[in-house]
PDB file of C-alpha atoms in Angstrom:
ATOM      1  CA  UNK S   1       1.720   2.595  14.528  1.00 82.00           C
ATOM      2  CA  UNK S   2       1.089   2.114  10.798  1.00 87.00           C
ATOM      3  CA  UNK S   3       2.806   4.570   8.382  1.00 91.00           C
ATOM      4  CA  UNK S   4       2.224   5.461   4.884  1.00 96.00           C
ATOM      5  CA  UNK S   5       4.685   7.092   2.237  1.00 97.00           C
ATOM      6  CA  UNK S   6       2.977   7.981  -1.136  1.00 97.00           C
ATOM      7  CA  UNK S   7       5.049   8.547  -4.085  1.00 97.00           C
ATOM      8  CA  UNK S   8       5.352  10.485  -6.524  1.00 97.00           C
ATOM      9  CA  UNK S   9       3.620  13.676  -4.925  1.00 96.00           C
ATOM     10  CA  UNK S  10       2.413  15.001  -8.858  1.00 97.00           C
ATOM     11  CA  UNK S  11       2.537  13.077 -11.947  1.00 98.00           C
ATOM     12  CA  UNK S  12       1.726  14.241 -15.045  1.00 98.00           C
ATOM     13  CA  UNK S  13       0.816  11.819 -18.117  1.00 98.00           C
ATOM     14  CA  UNK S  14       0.343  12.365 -21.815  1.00 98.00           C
ATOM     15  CA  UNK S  15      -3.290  11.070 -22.680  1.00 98.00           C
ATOM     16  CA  UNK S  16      -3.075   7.372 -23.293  1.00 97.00           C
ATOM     17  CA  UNK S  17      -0.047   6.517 -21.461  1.00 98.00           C
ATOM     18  CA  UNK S  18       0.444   4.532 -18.272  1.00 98.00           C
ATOM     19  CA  UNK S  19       0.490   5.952 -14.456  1.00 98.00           C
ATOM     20  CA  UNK S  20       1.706   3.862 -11.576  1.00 98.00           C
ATOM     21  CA  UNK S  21       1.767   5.041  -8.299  1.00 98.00           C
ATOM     22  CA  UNK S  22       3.365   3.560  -5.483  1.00 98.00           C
ATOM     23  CA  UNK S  23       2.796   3.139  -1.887  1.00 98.00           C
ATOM     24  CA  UNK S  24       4.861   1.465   1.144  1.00 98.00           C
ATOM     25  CA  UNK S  25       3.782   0.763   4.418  1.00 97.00           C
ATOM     26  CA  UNK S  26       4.922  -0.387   8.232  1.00 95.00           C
ATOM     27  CA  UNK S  27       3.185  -2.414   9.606  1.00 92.00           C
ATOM     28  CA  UNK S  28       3.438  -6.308   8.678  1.00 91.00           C
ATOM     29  CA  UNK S  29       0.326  -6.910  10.342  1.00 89.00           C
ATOM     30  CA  UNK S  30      -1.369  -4.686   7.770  1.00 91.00           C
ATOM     31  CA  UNK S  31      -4.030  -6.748   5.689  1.00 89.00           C
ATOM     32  CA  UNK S  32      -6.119  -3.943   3.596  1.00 91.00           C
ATOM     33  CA  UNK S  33      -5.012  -1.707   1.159  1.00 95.00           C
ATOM     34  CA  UNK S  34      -7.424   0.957  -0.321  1.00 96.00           C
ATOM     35  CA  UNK S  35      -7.101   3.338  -3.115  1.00 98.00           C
ATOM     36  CA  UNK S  36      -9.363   6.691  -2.770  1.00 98.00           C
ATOM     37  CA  UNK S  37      -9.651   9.043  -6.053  1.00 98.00           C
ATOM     38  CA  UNK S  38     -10.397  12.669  -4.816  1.00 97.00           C
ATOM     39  CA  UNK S  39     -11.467  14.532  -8.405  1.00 97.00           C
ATOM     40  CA  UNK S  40     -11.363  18.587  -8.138  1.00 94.00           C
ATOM     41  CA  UNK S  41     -13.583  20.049  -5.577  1.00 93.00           C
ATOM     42  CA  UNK S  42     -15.058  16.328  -4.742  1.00 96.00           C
ATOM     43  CA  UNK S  43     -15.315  13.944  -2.173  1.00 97.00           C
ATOM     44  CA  UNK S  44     -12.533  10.660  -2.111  1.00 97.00           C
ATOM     45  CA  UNK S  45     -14.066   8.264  -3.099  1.00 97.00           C
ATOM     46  CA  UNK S  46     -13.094   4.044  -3.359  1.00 96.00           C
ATOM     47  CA  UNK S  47     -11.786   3.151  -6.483  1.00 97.00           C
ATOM     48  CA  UNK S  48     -10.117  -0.504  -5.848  1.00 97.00           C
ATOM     49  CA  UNK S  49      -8.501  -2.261  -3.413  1.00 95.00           C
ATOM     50  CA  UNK S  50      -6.918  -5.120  -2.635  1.00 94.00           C
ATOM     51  CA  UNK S  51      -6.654  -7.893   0.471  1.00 89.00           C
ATOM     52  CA  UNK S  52      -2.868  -9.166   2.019  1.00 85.00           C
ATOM     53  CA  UNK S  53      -3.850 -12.748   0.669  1.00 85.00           C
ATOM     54  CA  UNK S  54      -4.021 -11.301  -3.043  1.00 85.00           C
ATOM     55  CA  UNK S  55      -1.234 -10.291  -5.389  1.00 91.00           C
ATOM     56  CA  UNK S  56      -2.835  -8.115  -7.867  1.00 94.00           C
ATOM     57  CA  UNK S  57      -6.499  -7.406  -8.963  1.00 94.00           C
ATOM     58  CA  UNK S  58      -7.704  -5.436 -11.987  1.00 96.00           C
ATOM     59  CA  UNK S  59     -10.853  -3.448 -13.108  1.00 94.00           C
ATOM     60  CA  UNK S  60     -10.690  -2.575 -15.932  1.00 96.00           C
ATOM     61  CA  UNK S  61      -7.683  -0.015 -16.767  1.00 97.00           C
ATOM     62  CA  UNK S  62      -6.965   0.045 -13.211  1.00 98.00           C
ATOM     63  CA  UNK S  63      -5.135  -2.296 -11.056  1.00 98.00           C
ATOM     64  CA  UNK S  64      -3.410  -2.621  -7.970  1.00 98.00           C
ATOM     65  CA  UNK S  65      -0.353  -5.070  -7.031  1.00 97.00           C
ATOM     66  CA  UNK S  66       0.745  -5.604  -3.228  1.00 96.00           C
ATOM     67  CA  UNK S  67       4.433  -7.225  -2.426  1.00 95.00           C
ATOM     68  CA  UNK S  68       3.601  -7.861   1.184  1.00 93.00           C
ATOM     69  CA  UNK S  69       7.523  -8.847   1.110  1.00 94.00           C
ATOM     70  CA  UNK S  70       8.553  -5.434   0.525  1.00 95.00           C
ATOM     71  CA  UNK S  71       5.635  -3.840   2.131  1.00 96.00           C
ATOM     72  CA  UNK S  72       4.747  -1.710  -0.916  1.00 96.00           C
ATOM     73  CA  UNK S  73       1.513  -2.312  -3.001  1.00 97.00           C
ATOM     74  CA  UNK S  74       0.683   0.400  -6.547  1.00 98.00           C
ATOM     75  CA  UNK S  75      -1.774   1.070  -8.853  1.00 98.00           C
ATOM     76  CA  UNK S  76      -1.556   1.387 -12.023  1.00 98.00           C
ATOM     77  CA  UNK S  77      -3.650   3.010 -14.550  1.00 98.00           C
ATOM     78  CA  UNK S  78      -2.871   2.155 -18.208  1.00 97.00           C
ATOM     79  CA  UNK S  79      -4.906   3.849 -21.269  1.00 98.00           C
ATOM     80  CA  UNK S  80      -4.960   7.398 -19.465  1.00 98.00           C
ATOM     81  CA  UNK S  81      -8.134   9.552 -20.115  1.00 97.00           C
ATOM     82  CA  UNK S  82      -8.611  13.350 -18.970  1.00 96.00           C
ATOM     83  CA  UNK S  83     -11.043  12.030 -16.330  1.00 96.00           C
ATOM     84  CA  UNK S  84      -8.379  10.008 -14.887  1.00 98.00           C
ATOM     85  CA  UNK S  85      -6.700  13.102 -13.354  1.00 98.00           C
ATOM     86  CA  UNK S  86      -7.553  14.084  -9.866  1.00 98.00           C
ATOM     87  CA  UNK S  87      -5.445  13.183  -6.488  1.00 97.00           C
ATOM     88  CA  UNK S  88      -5.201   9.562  -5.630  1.00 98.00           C
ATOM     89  CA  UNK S  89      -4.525   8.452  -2.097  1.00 97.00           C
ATOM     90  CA  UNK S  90      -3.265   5.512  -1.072  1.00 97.00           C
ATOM     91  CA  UNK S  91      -3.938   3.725   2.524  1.00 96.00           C
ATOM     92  CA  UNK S  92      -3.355   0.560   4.828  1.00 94.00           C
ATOM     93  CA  UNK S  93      -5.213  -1.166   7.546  1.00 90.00           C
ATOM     94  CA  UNK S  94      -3.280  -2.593  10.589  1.00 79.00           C
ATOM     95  CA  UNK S  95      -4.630  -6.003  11.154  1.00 69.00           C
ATOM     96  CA  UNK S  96      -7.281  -5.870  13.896  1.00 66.00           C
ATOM     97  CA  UNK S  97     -10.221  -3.544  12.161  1.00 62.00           C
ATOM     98  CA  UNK S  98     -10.377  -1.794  14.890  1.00 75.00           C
ATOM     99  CA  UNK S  99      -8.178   0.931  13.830  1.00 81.00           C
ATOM    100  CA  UNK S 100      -8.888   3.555  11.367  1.00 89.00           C
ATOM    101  CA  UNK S 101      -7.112   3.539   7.917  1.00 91.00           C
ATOM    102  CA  UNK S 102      -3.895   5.305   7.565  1.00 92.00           C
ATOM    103  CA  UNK S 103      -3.723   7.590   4.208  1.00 94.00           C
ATOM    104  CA  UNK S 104      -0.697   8.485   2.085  1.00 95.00           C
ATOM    105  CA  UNK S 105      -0.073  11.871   1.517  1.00 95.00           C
ATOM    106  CA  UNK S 106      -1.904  11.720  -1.991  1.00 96.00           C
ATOM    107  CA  UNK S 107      -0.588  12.290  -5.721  1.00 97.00           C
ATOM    108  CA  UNK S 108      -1.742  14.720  -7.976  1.00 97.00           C
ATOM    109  CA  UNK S 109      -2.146  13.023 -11.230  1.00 98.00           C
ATOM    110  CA  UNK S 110      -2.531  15.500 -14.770  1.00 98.00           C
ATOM    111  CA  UNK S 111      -3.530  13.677 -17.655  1.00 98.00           C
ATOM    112  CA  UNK S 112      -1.974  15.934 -20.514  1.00 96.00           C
ATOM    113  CA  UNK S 113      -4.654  15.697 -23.670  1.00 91.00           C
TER     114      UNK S 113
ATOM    115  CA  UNK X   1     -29.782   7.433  -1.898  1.00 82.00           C
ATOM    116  CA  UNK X   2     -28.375   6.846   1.332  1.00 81.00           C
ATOM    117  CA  UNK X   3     -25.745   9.493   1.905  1.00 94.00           C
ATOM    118  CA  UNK X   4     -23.558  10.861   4.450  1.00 97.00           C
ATOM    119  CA  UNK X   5     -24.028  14.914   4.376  1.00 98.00           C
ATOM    120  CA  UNK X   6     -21.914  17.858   6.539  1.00 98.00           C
ATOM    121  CA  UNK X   7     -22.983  21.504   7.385  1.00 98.00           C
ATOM    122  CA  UNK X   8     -22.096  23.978   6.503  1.00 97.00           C
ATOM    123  CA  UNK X   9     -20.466  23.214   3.466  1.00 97.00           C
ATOM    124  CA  UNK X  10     -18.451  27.083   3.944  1.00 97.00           C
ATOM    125  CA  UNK X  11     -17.846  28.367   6.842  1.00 97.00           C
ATOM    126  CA  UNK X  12     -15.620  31.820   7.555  1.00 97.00           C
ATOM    127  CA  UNK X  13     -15.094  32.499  11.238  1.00 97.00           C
ATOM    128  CA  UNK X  14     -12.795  34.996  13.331  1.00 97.00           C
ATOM    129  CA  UNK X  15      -9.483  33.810  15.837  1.00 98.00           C
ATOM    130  CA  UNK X  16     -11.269  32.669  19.202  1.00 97.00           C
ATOM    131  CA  UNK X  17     -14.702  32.031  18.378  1.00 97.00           C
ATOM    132  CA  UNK X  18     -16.469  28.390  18.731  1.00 96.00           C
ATOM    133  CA  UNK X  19     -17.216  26.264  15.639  1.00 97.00           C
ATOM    134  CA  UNK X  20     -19.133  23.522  15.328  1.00 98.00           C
ATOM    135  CA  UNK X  21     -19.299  21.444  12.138  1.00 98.00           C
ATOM    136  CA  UNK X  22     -22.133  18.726  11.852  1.00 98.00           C
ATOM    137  CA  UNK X  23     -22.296  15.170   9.916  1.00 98.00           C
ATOM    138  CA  UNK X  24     -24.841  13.454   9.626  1.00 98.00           C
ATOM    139  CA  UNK X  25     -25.824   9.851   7.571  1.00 97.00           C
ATOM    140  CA  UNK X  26     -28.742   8.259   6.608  1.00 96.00           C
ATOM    141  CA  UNK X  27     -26.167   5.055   5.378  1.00 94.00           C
ATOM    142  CA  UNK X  28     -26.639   2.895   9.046  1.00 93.00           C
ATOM    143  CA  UNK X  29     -23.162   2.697   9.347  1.00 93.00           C
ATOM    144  CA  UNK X  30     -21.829   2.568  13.219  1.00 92.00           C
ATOM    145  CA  UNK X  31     -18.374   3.984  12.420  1.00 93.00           C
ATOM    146  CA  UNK X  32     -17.721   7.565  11.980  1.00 96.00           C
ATOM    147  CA  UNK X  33     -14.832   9.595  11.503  1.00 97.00           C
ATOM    148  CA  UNK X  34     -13.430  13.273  11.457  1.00 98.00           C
ATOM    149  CA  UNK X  35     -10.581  14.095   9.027  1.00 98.00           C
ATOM    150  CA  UNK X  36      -9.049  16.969   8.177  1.00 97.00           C
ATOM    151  CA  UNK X  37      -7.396  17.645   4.664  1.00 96.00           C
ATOM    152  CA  UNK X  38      -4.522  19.864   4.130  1.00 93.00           C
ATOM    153  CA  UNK X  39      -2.526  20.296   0.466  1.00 85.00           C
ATOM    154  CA  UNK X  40       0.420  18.202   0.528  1.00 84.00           C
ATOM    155  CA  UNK X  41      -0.422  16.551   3.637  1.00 85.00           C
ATOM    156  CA  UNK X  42      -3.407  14.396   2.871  1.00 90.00           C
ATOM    157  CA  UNK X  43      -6.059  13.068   4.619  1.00 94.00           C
ATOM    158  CA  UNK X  44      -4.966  13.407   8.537  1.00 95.00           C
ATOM    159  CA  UNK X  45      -7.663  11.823  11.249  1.00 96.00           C
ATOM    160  CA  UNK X  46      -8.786  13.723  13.846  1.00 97.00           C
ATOM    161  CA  UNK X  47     -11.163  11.668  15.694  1.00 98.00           C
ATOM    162  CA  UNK X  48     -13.321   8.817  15.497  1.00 96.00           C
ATOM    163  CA  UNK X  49     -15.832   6.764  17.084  1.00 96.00           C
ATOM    164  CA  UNK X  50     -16.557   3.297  16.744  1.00 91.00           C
ATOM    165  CA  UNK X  51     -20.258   3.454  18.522  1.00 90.00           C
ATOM    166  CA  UNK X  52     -22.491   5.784  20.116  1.00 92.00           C
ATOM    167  CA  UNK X  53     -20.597   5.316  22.968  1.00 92.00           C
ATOM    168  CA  UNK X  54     -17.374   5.148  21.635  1.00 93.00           C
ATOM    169  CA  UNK X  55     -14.803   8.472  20.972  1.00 96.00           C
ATOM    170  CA  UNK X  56     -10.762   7.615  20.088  1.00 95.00           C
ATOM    171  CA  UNK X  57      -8.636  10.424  19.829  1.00 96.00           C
ATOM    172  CA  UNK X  58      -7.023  10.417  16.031  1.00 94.00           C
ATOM    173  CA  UNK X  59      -3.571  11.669  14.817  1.00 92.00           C
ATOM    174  CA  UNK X  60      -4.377  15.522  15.554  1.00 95.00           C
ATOM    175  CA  UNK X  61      -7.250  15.634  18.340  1.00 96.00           C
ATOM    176  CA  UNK X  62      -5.647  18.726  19.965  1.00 96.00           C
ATOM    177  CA  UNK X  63      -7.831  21.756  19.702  1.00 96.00           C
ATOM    178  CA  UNK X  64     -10.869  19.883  18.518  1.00 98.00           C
ATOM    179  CA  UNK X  65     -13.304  17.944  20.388  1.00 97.00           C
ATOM    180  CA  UNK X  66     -16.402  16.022  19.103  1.00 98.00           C
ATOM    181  CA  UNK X  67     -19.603  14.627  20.232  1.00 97.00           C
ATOM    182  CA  UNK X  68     -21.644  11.256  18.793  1.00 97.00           C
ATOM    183  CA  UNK X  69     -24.967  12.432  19.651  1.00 92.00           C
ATOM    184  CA  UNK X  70     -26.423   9.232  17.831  1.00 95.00           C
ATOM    185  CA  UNK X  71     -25.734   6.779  15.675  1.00 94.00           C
ATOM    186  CA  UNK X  72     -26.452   8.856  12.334  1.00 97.00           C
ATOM    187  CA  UNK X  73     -24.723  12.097  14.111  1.00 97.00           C
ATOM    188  CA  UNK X  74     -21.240  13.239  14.729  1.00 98.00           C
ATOM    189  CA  UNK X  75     -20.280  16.442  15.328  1.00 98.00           C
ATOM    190  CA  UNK X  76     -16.789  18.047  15.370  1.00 98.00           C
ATOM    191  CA  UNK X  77     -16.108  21.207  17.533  1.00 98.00           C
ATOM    192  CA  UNK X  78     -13.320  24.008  18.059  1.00 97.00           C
ATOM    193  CA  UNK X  79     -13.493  25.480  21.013  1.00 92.00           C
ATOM    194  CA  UNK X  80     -11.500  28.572  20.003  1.00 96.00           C
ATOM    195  CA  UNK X  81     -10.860  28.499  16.202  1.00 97.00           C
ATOM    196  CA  UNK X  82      -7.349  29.654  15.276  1.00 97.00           C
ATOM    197  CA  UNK X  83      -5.584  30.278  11.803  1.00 97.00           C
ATOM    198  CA  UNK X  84      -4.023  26.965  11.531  1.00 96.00           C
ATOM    199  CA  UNK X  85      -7.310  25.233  11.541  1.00 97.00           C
ATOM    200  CA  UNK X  86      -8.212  26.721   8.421  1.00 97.00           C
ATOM    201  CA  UNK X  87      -8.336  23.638   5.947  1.00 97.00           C
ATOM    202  CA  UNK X  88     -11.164  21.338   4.408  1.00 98.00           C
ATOM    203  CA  UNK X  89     -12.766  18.902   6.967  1.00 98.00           C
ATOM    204  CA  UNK X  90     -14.471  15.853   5.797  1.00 98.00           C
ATOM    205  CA  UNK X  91     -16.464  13.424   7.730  1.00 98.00           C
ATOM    206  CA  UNK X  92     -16.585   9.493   6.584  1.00 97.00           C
ATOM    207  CA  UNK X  93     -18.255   6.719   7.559  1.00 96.00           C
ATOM    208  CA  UNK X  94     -17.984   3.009   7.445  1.00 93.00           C
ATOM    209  CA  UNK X  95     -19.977  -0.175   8.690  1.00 87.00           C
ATOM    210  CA  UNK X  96     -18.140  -3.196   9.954  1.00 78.00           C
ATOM    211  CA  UNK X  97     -17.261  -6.328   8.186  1.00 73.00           C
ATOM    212  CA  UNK X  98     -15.150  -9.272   8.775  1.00 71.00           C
ATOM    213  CA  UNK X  99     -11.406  -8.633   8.796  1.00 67.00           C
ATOM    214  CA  UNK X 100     -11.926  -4.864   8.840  1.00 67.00           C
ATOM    215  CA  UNK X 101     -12.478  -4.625   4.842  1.00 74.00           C
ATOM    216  CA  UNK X 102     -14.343  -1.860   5.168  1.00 81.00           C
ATOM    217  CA  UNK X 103     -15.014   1.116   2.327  1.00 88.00           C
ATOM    218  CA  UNK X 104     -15.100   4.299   4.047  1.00 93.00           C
ATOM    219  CA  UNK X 105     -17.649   6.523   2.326  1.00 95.00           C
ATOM    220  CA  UNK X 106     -16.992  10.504   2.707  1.00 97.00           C
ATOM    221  CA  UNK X 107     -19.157  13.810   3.347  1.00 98.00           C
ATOM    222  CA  UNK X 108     -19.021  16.394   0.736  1.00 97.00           C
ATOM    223  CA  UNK X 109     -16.789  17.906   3.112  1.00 97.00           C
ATOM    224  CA  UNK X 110     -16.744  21.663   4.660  1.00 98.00           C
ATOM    225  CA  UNK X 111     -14.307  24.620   3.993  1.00 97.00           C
ATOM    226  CA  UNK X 112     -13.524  26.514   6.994  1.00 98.00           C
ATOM    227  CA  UNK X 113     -11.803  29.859   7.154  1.00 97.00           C
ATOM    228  CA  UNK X 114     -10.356  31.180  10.622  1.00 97.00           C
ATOM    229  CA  UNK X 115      -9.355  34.834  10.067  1.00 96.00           C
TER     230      UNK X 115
END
């Protein structure tokens, strides 16, 4: 079945910078990739994701690239903002859509003010 | 607002009793799921059901059990709560959309305690 490594597990940020975090997967059949943000004491909740017949797509300081070579996809958020930290999770879709998404472990993102 | 809502939202229970945490949704969606959320570990599925009639083990079924008593309702149970089950459960849901593209929306989730 599909599997999904999440890396880095924390990552803290000075206000402003960049954060990318980075995902890998499985299962070549996989063909959806969603990114959840869980902020303290809240629900996940769908921030962007991204198809396996799309490189990249951005909204507006967020984006998310997939290398369906590699079997990794990230996202990246550039411009940092305090609200911007919470834990991100990462996740995959085998194929069919008949199976449940697989998470990553999550990553604790700290945007440092 | 349609919304997908658990109870209780705290729950603090002793080694061996029965638990039963509800979810319900008012969002039409035919796919529900059980997760269970653990620091460090993520979000880990515990069961889910596709339909009314529908129930798939998940990654850690074992000591839980659930029941779809309609489409809007799904209910996870332990049948004798122990320690190791104490963690943050969240219920999701999802509808169903060509080529499985489909945003999961969660519960506000429920603490649970096993002393």
């Amino acid at each position: 079945g599909e599997n999904v490594e999440q890396h880095p597990s924390t990552l803290s940020v000075q206000e402003g910078d960049s954060a990318v975090i980075k995902c890998t997967y499985s299962d070549s059949a996989s063909n959806y990739f969603p990114w959840y943000k869980q902020e303290l004491g809240k629900r996940p909740q769908l921030i962007i994701d991204i198809r396996s017949n799309v490189g990249e797509k951005k909204d507006q300081r967020i984006a998310v690239t997939l290398n369906k070579t590699a079997k990794h996809f990230s996202l990246h958020i550039t411009e940092t903002q305090p609200e911007d930290s919470a834990v991100y999770f990462c996740a995959a879709r085998p194929y069919s859509g008949n199976t449940p998404l697989v998470f990553g472990k999550g990553t604790r993102l700290s945007v440092i003010a | 607002d349609a919304d997908v809502t658990q109870t209780p939202r705290n729950r603090i229970t002793k080694t061996g009793k029965r638990i039963m945490l509800e979810c319900s949704q008012t969002k039409g969606h035919d796919r529900m799921y059980w997760y269970r959320q653990d620091p460090g570990l993520g979000l880990r599925l515990i069961y889910y059901s596709f339909d009314v009639k529908d129930i798939n083990k998940g990654e850690i079924s074992d000591g839980y059990s659930v029941s779809r008593q309609a489409q809007a309702k799904f209910s996870l149970s332990l049948e004798s709560a122990i320690p190791n089950q104490t963690a943050l459960y969240f219920c999701a849901t999802s509808d169903l959309r060509p080529g499985g593209y489909n945003e999961q929306f969660f519960g506000p989730g429920t603490r649970l305690t096993v002393l």
